[in-house]
mmCIF file of C-alpha atoms in Angstrom:
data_model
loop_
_atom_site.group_PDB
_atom_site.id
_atom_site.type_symbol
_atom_site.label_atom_id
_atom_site.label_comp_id
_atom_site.label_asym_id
_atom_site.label_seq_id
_atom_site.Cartn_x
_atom_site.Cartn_y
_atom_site.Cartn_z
ATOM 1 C CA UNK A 1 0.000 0.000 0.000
ATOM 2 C CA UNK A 2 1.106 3.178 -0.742
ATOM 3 C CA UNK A 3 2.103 5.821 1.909
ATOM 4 C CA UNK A 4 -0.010 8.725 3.145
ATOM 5 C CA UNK A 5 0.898 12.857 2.910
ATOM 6 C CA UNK A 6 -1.432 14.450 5.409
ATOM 7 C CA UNK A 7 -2.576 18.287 4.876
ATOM 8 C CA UNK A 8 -4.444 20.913 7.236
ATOM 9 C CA UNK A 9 -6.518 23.643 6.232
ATOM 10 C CA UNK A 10 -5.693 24.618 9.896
ATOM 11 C CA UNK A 11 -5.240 28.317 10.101
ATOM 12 C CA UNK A 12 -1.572 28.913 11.601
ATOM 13 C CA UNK A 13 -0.933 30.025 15.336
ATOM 14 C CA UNK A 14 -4.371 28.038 16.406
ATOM 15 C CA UNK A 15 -3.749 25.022 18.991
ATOM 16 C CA UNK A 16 -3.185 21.407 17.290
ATOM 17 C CA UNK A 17 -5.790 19.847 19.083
ATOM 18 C CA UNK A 18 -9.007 22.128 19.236
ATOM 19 C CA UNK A 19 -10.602 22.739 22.436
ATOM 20 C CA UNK A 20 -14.144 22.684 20.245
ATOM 21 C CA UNK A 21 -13.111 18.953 19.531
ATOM 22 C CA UNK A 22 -11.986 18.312 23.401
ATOM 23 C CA UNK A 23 -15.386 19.705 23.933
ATOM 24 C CA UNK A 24 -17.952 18.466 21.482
ATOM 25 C CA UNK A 25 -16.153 15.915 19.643
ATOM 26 C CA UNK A 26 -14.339 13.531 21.755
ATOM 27 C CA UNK A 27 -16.838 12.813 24.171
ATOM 28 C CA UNK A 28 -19.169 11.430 21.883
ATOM 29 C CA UNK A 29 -16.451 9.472 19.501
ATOM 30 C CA UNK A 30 -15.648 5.800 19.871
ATOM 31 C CA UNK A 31 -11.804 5.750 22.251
ATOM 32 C CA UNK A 32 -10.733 3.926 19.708
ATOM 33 C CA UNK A 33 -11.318 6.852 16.873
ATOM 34 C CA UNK A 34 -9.774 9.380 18.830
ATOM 35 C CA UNK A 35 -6.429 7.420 19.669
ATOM 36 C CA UNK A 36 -6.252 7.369 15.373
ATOM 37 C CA UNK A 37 -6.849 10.937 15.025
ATOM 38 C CA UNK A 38 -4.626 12.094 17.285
ATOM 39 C CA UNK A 39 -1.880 9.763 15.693
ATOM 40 C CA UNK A 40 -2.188 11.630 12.979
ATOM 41 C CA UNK A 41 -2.495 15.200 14.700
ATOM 42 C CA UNK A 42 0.997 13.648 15.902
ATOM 43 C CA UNK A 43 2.860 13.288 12.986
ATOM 44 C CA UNK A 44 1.175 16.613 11.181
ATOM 45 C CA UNK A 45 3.649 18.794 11.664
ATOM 46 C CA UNK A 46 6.203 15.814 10.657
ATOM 47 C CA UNK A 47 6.207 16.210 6.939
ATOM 48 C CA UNK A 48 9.110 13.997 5.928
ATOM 49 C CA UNK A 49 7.558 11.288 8.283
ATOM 50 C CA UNK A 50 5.804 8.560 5.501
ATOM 51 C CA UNK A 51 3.274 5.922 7.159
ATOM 52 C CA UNK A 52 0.427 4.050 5.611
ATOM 53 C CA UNK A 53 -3.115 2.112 7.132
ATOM 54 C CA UNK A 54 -0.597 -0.438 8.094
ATOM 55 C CA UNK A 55 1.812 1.249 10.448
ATOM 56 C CA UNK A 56 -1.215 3.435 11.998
ATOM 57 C CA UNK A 57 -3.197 -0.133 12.340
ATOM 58 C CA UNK A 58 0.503 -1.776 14.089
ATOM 59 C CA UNK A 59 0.620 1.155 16.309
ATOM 60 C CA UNK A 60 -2.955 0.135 17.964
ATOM 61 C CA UNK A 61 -2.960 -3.142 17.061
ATOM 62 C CA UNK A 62 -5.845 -3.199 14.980
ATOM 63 C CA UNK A 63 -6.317 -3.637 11.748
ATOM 64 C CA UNK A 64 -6.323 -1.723 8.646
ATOM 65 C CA UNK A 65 -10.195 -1.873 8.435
ATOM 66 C CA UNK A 66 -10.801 -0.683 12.163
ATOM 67 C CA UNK A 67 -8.181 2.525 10.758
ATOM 68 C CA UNK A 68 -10.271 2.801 7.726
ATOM 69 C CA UNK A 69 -13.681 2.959 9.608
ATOM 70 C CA UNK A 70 -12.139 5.296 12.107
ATOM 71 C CA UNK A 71 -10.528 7.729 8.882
ATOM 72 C CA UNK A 72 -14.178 7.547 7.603
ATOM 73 C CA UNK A 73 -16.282 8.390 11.261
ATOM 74 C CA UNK A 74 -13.917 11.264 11.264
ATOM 75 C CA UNK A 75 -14.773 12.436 7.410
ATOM 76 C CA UNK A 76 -18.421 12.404 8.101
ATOM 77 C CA UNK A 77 -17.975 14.569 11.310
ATOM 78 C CA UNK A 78 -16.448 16.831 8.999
ATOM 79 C CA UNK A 79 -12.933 16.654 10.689
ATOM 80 C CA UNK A 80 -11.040 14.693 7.713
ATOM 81 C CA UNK A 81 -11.335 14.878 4.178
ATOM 82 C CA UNK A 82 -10.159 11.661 2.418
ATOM 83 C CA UNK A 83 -9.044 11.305 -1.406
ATOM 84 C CA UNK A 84 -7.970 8.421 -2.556
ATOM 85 C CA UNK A 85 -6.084 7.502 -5.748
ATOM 86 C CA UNK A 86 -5.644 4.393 -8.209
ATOM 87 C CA UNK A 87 -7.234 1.469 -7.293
ATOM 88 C CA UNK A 88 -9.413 3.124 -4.713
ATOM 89 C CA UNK A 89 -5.837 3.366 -2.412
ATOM 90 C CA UNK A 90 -6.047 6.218 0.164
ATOM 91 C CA UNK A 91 -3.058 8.666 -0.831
ATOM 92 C CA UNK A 92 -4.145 11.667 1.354
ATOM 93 C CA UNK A 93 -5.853 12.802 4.448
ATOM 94 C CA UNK A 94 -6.990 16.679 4.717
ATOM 95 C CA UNK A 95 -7.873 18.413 8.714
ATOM 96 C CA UNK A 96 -10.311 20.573 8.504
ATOM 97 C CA UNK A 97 -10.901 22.860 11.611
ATOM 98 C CA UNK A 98 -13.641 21.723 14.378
ATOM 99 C CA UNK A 99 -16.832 23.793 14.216
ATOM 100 C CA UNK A 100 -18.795 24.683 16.847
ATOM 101 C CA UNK A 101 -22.033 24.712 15.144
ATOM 102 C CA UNK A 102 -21.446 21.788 13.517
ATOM 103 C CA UNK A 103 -20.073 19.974 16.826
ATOM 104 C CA UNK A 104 -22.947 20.968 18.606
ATOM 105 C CA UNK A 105 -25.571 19.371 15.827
ATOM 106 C CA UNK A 106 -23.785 15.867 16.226
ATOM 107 C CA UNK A 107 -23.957 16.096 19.300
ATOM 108 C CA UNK A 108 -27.566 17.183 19.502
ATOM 109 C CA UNK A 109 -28.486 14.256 17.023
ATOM 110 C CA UNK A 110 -27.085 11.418 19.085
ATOM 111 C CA UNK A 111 -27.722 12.795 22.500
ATOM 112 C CA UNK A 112 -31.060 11.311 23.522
ATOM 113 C CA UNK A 113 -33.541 8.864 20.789
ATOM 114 C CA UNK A 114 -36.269 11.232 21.428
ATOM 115 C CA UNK A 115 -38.721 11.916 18.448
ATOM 116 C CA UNK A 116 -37.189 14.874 17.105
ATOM 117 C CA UNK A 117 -33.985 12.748 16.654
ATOM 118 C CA UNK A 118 -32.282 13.998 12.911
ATOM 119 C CA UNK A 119 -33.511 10.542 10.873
ATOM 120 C CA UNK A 120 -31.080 7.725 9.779
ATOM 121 C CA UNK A 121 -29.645 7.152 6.493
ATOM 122 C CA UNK A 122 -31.738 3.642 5.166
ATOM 123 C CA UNK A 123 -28.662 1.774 5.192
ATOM 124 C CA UNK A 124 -27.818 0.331 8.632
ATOM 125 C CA UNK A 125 -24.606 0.661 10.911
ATOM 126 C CA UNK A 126 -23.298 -2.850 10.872
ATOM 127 C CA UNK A 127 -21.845 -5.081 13.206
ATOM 128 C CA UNK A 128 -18.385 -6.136 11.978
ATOM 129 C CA UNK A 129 -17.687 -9.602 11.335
ATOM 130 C CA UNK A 130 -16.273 -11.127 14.695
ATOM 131 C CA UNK A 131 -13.422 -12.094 12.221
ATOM 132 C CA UNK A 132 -11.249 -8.963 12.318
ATOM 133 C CA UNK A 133 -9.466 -7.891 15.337
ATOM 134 C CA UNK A 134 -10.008 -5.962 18.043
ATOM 135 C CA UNK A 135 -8.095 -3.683 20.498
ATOM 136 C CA UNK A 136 -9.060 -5.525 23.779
ATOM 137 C CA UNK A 137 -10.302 -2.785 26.075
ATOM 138 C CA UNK A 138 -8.487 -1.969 29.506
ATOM 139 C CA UNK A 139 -9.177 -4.391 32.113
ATOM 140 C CA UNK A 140 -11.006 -3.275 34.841
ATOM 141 C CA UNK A 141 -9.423 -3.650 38.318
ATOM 142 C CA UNK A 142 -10.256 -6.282 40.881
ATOM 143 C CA UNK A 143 -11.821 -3.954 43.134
ATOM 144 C CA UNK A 144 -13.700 -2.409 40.498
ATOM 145 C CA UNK A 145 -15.274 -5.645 39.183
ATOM 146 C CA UNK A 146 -16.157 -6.853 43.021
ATOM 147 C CA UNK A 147 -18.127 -3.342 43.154
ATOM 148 C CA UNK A 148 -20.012 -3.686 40.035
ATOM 149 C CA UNK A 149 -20.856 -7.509 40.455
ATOM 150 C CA UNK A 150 -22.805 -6.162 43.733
ATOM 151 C CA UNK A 151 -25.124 -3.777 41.876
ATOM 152 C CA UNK A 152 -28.381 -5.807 41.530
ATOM 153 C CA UNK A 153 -29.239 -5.121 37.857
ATOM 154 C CA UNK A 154 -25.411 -6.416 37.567
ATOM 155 C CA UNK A 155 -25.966 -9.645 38.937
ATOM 156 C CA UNK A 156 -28.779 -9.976 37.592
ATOM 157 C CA UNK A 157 -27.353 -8.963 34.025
ATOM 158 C CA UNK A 158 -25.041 -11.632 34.634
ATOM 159 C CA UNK A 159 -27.561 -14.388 35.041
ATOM 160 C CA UNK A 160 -29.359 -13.236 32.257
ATOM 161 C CA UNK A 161 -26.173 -13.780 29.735
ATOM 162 C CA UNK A 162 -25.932 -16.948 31.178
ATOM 163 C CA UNK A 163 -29.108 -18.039 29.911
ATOM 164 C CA UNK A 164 -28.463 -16.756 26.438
ATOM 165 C CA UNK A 165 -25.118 -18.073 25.796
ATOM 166 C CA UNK A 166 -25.925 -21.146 27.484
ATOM 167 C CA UNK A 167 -22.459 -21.295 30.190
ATOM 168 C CA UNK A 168 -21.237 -19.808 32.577
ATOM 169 C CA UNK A 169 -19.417 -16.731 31.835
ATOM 170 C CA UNK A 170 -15.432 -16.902 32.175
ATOM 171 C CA UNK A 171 -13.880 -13.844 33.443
ATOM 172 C CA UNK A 172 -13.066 -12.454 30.159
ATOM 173 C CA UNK A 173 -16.826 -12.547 29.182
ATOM 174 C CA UNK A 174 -17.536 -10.691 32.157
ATOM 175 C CA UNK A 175 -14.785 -8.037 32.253
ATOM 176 C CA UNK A 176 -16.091 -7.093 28.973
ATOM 177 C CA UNK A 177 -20.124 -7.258 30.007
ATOM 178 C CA UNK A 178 -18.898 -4.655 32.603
ATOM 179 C CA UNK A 179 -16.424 -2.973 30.328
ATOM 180 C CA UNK A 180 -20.218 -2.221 28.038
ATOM 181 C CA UNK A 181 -21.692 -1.068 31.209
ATOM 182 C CA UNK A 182 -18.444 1.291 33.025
ATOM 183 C CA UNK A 183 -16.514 1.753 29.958
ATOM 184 C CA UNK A 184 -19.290 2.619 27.370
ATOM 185 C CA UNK A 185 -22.099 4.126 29.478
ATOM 186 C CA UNK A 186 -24.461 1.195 28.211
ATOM 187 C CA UNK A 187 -27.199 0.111 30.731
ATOM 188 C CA UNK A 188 -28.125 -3.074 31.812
ATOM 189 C CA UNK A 189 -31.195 -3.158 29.682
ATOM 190 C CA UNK A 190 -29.275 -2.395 26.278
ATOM 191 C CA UNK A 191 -26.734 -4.951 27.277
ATOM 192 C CA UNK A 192 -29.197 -7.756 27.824
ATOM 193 C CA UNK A 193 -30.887 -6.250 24.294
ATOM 194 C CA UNK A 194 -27.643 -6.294 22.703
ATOM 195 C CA UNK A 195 -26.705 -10.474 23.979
ATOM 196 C CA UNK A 196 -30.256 -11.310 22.570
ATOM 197 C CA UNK A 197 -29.775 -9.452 19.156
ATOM 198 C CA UNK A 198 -26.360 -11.257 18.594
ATOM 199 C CA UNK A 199 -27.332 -14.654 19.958
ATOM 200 C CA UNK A 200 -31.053 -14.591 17.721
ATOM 201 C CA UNK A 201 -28.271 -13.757 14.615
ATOM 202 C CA UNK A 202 -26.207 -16.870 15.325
ATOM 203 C CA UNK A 203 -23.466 -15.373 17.132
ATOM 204 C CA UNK A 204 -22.458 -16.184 20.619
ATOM 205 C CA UNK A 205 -18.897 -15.228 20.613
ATOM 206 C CA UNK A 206 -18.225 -12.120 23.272
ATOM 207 C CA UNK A 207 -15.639 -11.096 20.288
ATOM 208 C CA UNK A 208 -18.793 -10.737 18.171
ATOM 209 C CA UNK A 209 -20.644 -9.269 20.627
ATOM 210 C CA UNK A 210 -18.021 -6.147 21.754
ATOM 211 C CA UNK A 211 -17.990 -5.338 17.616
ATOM 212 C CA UNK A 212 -21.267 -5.086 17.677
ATOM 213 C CA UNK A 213 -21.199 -3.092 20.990
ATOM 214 C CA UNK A 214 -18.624 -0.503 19.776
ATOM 215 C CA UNK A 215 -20.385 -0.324 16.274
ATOM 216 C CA UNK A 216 -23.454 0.704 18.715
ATOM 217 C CA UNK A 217 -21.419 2.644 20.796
ATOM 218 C CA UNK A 218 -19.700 4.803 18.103
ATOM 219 C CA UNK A 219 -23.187 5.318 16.524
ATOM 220 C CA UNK A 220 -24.843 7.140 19.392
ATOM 221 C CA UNK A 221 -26.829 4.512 19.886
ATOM 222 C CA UNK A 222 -27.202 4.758 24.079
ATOM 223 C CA UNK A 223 -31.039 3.092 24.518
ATOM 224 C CA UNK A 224 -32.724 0.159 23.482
ATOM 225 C CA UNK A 225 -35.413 1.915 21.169
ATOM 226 C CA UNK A 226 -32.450 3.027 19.288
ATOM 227 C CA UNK A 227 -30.948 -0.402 19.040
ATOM 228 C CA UNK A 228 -34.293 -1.639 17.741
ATOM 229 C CA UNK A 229 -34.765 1.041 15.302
ATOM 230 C CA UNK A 230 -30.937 0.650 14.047
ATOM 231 C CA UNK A 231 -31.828 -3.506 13.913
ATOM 232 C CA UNK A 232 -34.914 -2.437 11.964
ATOM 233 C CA UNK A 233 -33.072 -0.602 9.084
ATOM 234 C CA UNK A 234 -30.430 -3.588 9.374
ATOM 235 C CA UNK A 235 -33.610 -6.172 8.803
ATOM 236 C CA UNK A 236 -35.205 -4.338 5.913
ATOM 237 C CA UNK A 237 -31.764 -4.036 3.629
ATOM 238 C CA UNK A 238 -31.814 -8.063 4.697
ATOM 239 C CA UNK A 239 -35.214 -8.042 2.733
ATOM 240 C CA UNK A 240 -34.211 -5.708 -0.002
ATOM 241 C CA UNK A 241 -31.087 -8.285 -0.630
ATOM 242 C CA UNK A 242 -33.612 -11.365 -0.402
ATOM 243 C CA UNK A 243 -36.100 -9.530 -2.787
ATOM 244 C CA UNK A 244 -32.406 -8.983 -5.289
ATOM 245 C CA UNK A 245 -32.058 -12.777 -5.293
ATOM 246 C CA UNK A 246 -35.447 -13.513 -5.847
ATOM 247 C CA UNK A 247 -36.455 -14.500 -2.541
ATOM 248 C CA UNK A 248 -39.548 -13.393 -1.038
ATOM 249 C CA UNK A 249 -42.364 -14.556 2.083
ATOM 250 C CA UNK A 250 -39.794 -15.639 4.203
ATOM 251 C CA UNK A 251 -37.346 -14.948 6.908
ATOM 252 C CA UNK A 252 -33.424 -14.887 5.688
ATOM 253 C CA UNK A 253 -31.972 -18.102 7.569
ATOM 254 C CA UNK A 254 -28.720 -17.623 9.625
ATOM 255 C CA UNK A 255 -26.409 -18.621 7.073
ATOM 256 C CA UNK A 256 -27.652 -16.041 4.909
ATOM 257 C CA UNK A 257 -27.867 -13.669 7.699
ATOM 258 C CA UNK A 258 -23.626 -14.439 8.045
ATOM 259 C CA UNK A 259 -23.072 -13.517 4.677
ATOM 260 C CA UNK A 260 -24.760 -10.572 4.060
ATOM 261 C CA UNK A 261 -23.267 -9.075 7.498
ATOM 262 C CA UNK A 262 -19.739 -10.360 5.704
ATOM 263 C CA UNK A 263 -20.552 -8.381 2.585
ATOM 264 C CA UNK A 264 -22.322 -4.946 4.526
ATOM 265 C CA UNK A 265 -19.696 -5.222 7.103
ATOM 266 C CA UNK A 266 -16.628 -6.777 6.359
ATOM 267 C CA UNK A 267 -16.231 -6.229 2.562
ATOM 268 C CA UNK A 268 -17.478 -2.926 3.504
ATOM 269 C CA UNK A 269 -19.653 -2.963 0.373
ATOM 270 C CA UNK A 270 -22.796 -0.299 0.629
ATOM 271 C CA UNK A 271 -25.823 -1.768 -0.631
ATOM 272 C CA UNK A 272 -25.836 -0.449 -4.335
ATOM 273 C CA UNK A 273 -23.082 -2.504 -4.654
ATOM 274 C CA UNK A 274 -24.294 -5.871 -3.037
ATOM 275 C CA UNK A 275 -27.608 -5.626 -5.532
ATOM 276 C CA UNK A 276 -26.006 -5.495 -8.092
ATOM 277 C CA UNK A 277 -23.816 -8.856 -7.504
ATOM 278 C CA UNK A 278 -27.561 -9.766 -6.616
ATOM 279 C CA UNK A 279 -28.666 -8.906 -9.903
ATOM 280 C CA UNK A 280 -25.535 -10.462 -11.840
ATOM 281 C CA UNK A 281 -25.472 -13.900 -9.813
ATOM 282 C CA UNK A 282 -29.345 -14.142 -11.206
ATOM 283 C CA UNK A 283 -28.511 -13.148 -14.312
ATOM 284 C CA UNK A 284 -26.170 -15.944 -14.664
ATOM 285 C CA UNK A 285 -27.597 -18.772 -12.917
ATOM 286 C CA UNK A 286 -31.297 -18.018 -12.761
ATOM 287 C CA UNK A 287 -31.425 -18.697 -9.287
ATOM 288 C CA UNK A 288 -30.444 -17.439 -5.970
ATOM 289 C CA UNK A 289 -27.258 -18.534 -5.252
ATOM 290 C CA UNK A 290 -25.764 -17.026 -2.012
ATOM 291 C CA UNK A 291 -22.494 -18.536 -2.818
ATOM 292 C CA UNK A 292 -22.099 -16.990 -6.495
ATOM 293 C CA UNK A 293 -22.865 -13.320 -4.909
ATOM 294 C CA UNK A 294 -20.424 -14.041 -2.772
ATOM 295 C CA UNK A 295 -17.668 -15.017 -5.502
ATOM 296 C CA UNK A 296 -18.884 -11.815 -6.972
ATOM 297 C CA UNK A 297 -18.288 -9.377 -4.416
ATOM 298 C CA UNK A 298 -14.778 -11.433 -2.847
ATOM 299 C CA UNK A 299 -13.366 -10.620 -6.466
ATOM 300 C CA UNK A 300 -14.928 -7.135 -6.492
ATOM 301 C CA UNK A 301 -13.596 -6.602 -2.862
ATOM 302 C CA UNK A 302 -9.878 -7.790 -3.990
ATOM 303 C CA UNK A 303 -10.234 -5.900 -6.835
ATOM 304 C CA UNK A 304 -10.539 -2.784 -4.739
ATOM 305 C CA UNK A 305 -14.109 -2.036 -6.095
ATOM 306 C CA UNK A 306 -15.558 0.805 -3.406
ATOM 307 C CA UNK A 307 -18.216 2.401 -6.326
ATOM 308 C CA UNK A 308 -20.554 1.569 -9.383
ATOM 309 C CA UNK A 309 -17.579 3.506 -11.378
ATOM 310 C CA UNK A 310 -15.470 1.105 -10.094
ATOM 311 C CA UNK A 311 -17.197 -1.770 -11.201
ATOM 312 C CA UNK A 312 -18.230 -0.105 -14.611
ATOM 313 C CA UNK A 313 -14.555 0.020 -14.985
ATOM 314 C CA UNK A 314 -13.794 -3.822 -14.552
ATOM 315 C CA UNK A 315 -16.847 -4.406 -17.031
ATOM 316 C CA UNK A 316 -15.038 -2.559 -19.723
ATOM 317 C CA UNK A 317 -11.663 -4.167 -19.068
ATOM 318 C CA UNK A 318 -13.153 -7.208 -19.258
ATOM 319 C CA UNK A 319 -14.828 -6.531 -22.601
ATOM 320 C CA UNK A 320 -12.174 -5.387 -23.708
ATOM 321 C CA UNK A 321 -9.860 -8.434 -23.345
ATOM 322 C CA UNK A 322 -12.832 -11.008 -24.572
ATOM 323 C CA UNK A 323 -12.262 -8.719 -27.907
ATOM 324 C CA UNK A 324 -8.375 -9.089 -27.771
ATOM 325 C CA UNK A 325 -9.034 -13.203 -27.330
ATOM 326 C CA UNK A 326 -11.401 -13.223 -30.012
ATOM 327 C CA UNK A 327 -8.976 -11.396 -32.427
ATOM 328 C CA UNK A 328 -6.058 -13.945 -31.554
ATOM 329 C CA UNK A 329 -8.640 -16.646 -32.699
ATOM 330 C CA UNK A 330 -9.726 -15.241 -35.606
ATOM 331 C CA UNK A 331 -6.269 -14.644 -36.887
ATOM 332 C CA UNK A 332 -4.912 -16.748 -39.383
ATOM 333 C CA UNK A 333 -2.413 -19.400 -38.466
ATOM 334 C CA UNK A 334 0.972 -19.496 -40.520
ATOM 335 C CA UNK A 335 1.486 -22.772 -42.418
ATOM 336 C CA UNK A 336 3.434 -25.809 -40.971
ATOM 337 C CA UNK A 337 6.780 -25.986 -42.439
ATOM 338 C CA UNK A 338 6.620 -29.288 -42.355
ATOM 339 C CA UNK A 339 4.162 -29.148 -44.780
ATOM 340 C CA UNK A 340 5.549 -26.795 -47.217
ATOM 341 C CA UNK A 341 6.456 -28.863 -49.868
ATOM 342 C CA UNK A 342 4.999 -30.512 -53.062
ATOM 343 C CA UNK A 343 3.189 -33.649 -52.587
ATOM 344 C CA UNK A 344 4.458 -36.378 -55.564
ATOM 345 C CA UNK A 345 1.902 -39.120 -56.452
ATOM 346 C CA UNK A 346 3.032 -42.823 -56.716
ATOM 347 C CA UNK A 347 1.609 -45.311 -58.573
ATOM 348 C CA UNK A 348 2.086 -48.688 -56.452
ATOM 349 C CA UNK A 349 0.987 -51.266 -59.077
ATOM 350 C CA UNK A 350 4.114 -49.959 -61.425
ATOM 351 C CA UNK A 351 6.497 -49.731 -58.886
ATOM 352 C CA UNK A 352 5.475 -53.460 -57.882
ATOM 353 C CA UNK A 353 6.357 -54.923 -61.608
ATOM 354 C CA UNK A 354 9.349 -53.157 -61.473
ATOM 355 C CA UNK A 355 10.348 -54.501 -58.390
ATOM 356 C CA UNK A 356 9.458 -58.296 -59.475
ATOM 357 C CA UNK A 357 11.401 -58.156 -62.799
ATOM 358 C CA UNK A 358 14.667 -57.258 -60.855
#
């Protein structure tokens, strides 16, 4: 991957860090977010320093996706403005300066999920697949876990996960239960919602279950009638997928649940994209085939595809070296020189009396 130049639109003389984004950014940004953007704050002033997604993602221990997602949480709060180059390769990142009005409507949108809440886009935050790595979260101490573990919703948030995930929970599971409740400001009640939603997707791993968490978490999301409305745009573009593949009056089945979170959240692919593989993998074998959309979409996703352009592109290159293979075909072929020569004709019967008068 190609290394990153970072510019600022920064006006000179102000502070590095804002105190607008101390004040009305950070406290509503995943931790994770904010350690990348003030990595790259870091090396700002650092022009001859060259880094790419890779050293960034070694520096946290993440990977290049969790980066990427962080690079693109920051664009939409209109802190970073991202260009990227051939191949859909991210070349530069742009600061623009924190504003307060803006800060202040972000904050206002995911404060509370009262009525007047700004709407959602259609297409759903997404869990990430438990697949990709995560920065483990900081322990809590001993005497912090013996504290929380005698709150009575606690325990009885406890006993409740139990009986979804069908154990008993090991200490990991339950340092990060109560890293969702300390850490993340997530009650008891959206915890409990937020085991159930994972477990009635298939997923039981806690490694599932913190993605989802955090993908909650750095959405605003804060009360269970958010969750729900967030799982309800995440079921209808399950049914808008189906409907692409031909499928209709029914529920998608956990298997097809797993891929379609593997294309929406770890491919990354919006869901333009994914209907048209829909479209294509009908196209060519005239029946829903889970397995050909996903051959589709691993190529376009190794491919670098991000946009309709992008696959547009591919089309034409495509075309265009069908036409190239057709034109070898069609070409003629030199003769053998083997055969370049005149053939002589023999007649046998003369050649035999000839040989018997001898």
């Amino acid at each position: 991957m190609s290394n990153l130049r970072l510019h600022s639109r920064t006006a000179e003389g102000c502070t590095l860090l804002s105190n607008i984004f101390i004040d009305r950014y950070m406290p509503r940004a995943n931790g994770e977010f904010v350690k990348v953007y003030l990595y790259l704050l870091r090396y700002l002033p650092v022009p001859e320093h060259a880094f790419g997604l890779s050293d960034i993602a070694d520096a946290f221990d993440c990977t290049e996706t969790d980066v990427l997602r962080a690079l693109r949480y920051w664009e939409k709060a209109g802190l970073l403005k991202l260009s990227f180059g051939a191949g859909n390769q991210l070349e530069e990142i742009s600061f623009c300066p924190p504003q307060e009005e803006a800060a202040s409507s972000q904050a206002a949108a995911v404060s509370t999920a009262s009525p007047a809440r700004e709407p959602r886009e259609d297409k759903a935050v997404l869990p990430t697949h438990p697949q990709e790595k995560a920065a483990p979260p900081a322990p809590l101490t001993p005497d912090k876990v013996k504290s929380l573990r005698e709150r009575e919703e606690i325990a009885q948030l406890l006993f409740i996960a139990e009986q979804y995930l069908g154990k008993t929970l090991s200490s990991t599971e339950v340092q990060r239960l109560l890293y969702f409740y300390d850490s993340l400001g997530f009650g008891a009640d959206l915890i409990e919602y937020l085991i159930e939603y994972c477990v009635s997707h298939g997923h039981r791993s806690i490694r599932y279950i913190e993605k989802v968490a955090l993908s909650w978490h750095s959405s605003g999301i804060t009360t269970v009638a958010m969750a729900k409305e967030e799982s309800s745009a995440y079921k209808k573009t399950y049914f808008q997928i189906l409907k692409a593949l031909g499928v209709s009056n029914r529920n998608p089945v956990p298997s097809e649940i797993q891929s379609m979170d593997r294309w929406l959240g770890e491919y990354g692919f919006d869901l333009e994209l994914v209907l048209e593989a829909c479209a294509r993998t009908v196209k060519a074998t005239g029946k829903p085939s889970f397995q050909y959309t996903d051959g589709i979409l691993s190529s376009w996703k190794k491919k670098g595809v991000r946009t309709m352009t992008d696959v547009q592109a591919l089309d034409l290159e495509h075309l265009q070296n069908q036409e190239r293979q057709a034109a070898r075909r069609a070409k003629p072929q030199a003769p053998n020189r083997f055969n370049n020569f005149t053939q002589r004709d023999y007649n046998y019967s003369e050649l035999e009396k000839q040989l018997l008068k001898q």
